[in-house]
mmCIF file of C-alpha atoms in Angstrom:
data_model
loop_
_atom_site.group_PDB
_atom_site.id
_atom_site.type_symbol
_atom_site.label_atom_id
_atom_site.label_comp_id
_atom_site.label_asym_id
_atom_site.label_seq_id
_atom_site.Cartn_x
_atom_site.Cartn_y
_atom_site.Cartn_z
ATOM 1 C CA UNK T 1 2.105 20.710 140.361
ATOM 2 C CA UNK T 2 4.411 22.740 142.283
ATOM 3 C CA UNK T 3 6.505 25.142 140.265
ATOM 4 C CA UNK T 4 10.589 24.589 140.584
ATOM 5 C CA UNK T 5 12.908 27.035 141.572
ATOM 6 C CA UNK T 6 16.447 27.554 141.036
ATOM 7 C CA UNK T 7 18.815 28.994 143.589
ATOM 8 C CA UNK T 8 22.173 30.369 142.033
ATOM 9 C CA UNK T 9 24.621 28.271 143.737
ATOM 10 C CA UNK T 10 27.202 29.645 146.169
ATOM 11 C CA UNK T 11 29.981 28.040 148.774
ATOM 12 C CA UNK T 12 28.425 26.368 151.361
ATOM 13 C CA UNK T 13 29.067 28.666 154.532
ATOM 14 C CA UNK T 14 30.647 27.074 157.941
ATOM 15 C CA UNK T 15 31.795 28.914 160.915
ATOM 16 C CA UNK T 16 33.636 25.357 161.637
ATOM 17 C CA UNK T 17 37.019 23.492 160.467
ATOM 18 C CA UNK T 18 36.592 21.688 157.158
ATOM 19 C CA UNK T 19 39.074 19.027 156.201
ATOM 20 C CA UNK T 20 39.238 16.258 153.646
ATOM 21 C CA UNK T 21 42.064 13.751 153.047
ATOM 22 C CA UNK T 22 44.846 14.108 150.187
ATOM 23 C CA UNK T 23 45.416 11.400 147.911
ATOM 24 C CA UNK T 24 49.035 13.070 146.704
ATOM 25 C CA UNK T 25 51.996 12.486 148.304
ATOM 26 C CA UNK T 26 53.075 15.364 150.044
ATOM 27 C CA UNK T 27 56.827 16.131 151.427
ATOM 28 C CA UNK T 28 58.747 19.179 153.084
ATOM 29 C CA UNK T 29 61.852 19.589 153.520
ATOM 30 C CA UNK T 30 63.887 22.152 155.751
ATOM 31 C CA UNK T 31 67.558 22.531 156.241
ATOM 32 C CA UNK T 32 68.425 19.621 154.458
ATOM 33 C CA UNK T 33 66.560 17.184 156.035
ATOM 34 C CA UNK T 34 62.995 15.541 154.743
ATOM 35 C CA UNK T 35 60.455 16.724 157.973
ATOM 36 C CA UNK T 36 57.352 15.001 156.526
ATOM 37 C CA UNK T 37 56.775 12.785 154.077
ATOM 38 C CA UNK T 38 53.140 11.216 153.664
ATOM 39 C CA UNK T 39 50.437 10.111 152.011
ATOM 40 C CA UNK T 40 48.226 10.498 154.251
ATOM 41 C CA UNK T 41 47.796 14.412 154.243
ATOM 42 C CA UNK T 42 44.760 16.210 155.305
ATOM 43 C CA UNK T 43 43.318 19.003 153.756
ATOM 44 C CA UNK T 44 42.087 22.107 156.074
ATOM 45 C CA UNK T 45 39.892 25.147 155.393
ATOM 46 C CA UNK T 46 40.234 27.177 158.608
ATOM 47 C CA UNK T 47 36.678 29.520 159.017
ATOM 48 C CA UNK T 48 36.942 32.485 157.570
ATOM 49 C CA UNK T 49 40.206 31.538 155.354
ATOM 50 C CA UNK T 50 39.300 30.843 151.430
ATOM 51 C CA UNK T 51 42.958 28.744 151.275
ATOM 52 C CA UNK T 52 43.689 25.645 152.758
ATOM 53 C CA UNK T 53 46.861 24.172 154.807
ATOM 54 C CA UNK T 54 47.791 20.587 155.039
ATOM 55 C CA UNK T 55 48.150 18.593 158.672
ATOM 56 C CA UNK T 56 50.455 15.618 159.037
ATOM 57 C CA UNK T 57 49.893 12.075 161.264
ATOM 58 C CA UNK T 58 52.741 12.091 163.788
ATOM 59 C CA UNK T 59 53.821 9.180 162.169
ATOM 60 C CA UNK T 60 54.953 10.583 158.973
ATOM 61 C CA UNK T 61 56.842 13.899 160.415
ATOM 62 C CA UNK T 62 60.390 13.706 161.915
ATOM 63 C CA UNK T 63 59.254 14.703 165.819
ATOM 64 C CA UNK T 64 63.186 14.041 166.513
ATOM 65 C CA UNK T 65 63.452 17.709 164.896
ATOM 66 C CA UNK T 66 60.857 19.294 166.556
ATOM 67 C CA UNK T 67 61.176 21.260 170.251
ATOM 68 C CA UNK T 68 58.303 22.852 172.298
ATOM 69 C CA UNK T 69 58.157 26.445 171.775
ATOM 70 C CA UNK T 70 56.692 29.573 172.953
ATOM 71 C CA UNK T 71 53.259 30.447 171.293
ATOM 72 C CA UNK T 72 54.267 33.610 168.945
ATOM 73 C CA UNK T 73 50.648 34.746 170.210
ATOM 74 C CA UNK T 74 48.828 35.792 167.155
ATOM 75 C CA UNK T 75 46.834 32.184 166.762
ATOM 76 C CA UNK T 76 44.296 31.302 169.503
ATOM 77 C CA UNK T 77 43.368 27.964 167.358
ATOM 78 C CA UNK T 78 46.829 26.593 168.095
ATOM 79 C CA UNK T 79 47.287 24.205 171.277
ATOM 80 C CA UNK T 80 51.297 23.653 171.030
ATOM 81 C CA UNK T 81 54.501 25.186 169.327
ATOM 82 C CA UNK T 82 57.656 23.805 168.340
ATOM 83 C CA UNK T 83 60.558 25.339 166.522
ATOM 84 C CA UNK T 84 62.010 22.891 163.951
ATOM 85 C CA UNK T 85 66.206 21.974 164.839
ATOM 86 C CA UNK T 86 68.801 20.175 164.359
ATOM 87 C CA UNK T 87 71.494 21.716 167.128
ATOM 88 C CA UNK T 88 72.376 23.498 164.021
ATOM 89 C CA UNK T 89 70.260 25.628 162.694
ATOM 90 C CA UNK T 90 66.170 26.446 164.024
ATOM 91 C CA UNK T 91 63.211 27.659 162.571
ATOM 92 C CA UNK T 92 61.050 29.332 165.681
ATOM 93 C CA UNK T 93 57.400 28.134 166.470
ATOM 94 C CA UNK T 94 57.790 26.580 162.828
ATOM 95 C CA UNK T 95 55.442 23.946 163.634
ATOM 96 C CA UNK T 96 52.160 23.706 165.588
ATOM 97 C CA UNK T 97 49.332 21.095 166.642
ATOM 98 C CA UNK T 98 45.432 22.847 166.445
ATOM 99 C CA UNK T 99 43.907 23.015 169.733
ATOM 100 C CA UNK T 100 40.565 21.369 167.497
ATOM 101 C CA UNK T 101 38.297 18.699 168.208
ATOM 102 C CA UNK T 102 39.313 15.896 165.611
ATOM 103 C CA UNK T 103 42.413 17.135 164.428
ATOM 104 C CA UNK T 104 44.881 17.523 167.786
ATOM 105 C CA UNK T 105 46.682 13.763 166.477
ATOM 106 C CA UNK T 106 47.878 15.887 163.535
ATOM 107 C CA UNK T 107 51.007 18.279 162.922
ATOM 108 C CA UNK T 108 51.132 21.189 160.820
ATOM 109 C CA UNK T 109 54.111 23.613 159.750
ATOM 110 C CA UNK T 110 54.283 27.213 158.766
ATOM 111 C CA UNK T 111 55.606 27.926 155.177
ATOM 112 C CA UNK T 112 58.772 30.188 154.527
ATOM 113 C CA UNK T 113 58.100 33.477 154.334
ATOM 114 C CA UNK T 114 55.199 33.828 155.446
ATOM 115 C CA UNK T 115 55.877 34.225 159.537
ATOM 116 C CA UNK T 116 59.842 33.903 159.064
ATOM 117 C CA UNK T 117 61.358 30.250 159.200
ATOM 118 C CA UNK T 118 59.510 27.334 158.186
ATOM 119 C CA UNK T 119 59.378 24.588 155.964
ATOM 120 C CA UNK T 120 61.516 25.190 152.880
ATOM 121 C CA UNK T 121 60.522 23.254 149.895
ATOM 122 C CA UNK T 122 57.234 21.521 149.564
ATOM 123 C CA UNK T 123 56.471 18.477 147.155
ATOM 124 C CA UNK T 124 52.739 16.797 145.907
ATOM 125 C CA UNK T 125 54.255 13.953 144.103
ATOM 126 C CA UNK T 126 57.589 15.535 142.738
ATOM 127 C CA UNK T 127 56.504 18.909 142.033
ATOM 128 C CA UNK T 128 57.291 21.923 143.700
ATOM 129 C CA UNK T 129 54.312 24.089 145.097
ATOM 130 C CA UNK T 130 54.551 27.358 146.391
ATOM 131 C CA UNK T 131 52.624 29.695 148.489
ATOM 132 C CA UNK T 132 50.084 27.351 149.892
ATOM 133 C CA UNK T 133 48.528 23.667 148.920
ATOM 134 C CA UNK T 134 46.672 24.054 145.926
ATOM 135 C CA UNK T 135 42.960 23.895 146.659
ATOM 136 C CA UNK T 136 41.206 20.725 144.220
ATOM 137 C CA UNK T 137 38.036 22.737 144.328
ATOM 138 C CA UNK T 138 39.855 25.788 143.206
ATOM 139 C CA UNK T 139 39.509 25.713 139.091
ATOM 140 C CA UNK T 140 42.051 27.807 136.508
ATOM 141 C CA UNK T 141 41.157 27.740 132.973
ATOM 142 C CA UNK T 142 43.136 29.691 130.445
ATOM 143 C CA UNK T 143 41.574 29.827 127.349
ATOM 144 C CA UNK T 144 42.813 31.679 123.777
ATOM 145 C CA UNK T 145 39.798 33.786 122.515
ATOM 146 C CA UNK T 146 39.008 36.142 119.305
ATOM 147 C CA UNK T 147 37.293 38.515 121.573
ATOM 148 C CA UNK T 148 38.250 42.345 121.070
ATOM 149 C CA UNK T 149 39.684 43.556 124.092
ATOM 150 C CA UNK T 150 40.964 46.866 124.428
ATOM 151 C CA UNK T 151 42.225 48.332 127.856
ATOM 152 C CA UNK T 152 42.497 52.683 129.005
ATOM 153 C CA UNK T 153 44.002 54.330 132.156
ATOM 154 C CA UNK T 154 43.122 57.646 132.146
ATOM 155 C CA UNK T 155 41.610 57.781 128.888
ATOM 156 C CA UNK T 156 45.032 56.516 127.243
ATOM 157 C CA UNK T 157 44.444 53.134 125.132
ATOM 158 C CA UNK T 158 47.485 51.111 126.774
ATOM 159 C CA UNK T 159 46.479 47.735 124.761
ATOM 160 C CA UNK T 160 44.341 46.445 122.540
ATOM 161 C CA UNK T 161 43.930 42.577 120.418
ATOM 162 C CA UNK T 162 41.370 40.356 119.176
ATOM 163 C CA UNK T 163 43.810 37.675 120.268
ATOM 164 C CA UNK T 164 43.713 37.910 123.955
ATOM 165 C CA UNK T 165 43.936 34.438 126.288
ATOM 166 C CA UNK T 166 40.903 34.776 128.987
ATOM 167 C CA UNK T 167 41.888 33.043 132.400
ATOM 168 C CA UNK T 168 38.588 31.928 134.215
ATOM 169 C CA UNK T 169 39.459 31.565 137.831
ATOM 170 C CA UNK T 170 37.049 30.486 140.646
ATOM 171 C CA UNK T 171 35.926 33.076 142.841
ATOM 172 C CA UNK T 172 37.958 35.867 140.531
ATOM 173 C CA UNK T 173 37.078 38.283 137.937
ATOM 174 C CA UNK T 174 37.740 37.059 134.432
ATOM 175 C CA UNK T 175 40.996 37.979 133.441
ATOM 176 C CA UNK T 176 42.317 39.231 129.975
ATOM 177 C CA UNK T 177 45.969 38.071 128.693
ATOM 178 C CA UNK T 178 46.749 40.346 126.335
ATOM 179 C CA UNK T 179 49.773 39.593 123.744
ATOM 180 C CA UNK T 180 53.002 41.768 123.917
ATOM 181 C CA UNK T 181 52.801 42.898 120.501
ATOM 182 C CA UNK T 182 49.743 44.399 121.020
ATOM 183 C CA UNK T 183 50.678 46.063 124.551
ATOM 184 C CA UNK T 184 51.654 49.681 124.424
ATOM 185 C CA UNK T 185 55.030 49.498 126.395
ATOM 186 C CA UNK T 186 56.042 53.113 125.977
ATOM 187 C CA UNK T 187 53.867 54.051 128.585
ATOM 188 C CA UNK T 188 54.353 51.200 131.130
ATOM 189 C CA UNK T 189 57.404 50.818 133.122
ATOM 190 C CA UNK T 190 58.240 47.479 134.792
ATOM 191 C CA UNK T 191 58.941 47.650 138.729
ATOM 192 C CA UNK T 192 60.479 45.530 141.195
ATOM 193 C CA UNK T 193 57.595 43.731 141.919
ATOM 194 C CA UNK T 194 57.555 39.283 142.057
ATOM 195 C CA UNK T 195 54.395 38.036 142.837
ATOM 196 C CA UNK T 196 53.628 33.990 143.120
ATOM 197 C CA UNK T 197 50.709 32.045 142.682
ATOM 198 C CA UNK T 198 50.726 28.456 143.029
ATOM 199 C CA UNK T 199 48.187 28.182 140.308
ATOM 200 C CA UNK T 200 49.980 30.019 138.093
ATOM 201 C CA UNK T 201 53.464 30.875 138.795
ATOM 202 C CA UNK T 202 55.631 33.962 139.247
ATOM 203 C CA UNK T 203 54.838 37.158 137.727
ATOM 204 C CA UNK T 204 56.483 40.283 136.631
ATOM 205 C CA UNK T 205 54.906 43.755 137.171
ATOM 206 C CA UNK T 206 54.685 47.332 135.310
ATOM 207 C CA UNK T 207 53.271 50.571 136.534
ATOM 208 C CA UNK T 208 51.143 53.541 133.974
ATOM 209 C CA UNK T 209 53.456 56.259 133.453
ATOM 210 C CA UNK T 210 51.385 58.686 132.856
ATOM 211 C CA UNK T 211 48.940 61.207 134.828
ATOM 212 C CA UNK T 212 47.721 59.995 137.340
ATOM 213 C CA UNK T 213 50.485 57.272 137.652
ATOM 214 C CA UNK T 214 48.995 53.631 138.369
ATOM 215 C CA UNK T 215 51.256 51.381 140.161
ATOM 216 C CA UNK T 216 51.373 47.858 139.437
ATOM 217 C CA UNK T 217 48.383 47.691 137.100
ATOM 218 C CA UNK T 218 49.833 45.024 134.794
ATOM 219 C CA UNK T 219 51.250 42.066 134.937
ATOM 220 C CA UNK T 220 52.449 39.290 133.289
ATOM 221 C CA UNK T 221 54.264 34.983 133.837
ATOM 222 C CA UNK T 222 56.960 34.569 131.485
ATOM 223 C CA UNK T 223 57.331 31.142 132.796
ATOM 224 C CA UNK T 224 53.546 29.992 134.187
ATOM 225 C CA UNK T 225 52.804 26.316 135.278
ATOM 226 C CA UNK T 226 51.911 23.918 132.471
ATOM 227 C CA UNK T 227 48.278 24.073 133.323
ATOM 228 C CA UNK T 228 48.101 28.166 132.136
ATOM 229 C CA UNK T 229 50.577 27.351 129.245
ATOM 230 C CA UNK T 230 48.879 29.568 127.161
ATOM 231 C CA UNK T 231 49.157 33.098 129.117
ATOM 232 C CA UNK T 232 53.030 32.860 129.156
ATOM 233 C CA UNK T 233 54.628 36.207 128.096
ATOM 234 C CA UNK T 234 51.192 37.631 128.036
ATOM 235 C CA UNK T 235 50.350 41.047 129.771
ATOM 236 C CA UNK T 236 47.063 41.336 131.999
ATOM 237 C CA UNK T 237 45.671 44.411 133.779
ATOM 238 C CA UNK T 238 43.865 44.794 137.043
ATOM 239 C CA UNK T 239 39.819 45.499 135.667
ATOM 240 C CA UNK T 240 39.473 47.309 139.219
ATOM 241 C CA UNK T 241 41.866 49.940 137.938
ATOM 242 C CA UNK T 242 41.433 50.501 134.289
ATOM 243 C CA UNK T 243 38.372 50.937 131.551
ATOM 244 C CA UNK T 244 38.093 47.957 130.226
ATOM 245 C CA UNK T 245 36.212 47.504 126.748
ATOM 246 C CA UNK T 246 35.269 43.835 125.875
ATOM 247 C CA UNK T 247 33.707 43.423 121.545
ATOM 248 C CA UNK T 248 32.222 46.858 122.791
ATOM 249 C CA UNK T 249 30.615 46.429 125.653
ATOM 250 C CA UNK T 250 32.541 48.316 129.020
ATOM 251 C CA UNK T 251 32.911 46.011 131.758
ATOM 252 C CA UNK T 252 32.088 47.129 135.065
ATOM 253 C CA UNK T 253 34.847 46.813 137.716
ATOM 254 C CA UNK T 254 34.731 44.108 140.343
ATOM 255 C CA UNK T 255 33.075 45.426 143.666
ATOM 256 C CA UNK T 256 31.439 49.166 141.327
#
């Protein structure tokens, strides 16, 4: 008999669209007014892109607001613009239909922020995601350890705990929440920094103070999404940029 093998499994590549419908009810709104509101969303993984956007049936998008536009000439996967207005107020080329096979019947809309105008607020069911759709094959696990985790920069010990919360997050490096009390502040100093997530939330950022300086090399959510509860108000630190010492054992920095 034939021996088995195993083969460590890995994403499955495509150089193609993937898409897959959304059960949640999904709703954006812009300038006061509700633009879509569906539950008949897809799902799409552009090649190339490890996040996904959503795309709308017609019939579920107000088309009354939307105006053909000007391509803003950094997509070549786009067929047709339209800015988003209401004689009032317009978002440019805030809205677009995909010049692909199987999915020119839908609409899809930039996000604020991320080009300029766009779609405002956005809704699955009636919360509030930011950023970009949250991915359902896309896993975040925060889990409260006893491991003994102690973090350098520089060769200066800038926190140590046996009480750390470990967030496992596909596709990322394991990282280690460490609790304030056992964070050496004195030689941090917070910065202006916000950074969101829509898996986690908004976080706050500190730089190293010493020599060299290291900017941005912690953070922390005071206020995380329910899911990563347990991380809130704790401090993490980028492994690519400090030693990082785990019940003894150094851990080697993503990508070294």
């Amino acid at each position: 008999m034939a021996r088995r093998s195993a083969t460590r499994r890995r994403p499955p590549p495509s150089d193609g669209y993937l898409y897959e419908p959304s059960e949640r009810r999904v709703r954006g709104t812009w300038a006061d007014h509700t633009v879509v509101d569906t539950i008949r969303a897809l799902l799409v993984w552009p090649p190339g892109h490890p996040v996904p956007f959503y795309l709308f049936p017609r019939d579920d998008v107000r088309t009354d607001l939307l105006a053909p536009a000007p391509a803003p000439g950094d997509r070549n996967d786009v067929a047709r613009w339209f800015d988003l207005t209401d004689d009032e107020t317009r978002a440019p080329a805030a809205a677009f239909v995909l010049d692909v096979a199987g999915l020119e019947e839908y609409i899809g809309f930039e996000w604020f922020g991320r080009r300029g105008a766009g779609i405002e607020n956005w809704y699955e069911e009636d919360t509030e995601i930011f950023v970009h759709p949250r991915d359902p094959h896309h896993r975040v696990d925060a889990l409260p350890s006893s491991r003994h985790v102690q973090v350098s920069i520089a060769g200066t010990v800038v926190a140590e705990t046996r009480n750390p919360v470990l967030l496992f997050e596909t596709h990322l490096p394991v990282r280690y929440y460490i609790p304030p009390a056992d964070v050496d502040f004195s030689v941090l100093e917070e910065t202006e920094l916000h950074t969101s997530c829509p898996y986690k939330g908004t976080a706050r950022y500190w730089s190293f103070t010493g020599t060299p300086r290291a900017e941005n090399v912690a953070w922390s959510y005071p206020d995380p999404l329910p899911a990563v509860a347990p991380i809130a108000g704790h401090v993490a630190f980028y492994n690519e940029a400090v030693d990082l010492v785990v019940d003894g054992v150094p851990v080697a920095r993503p990508g070294g």
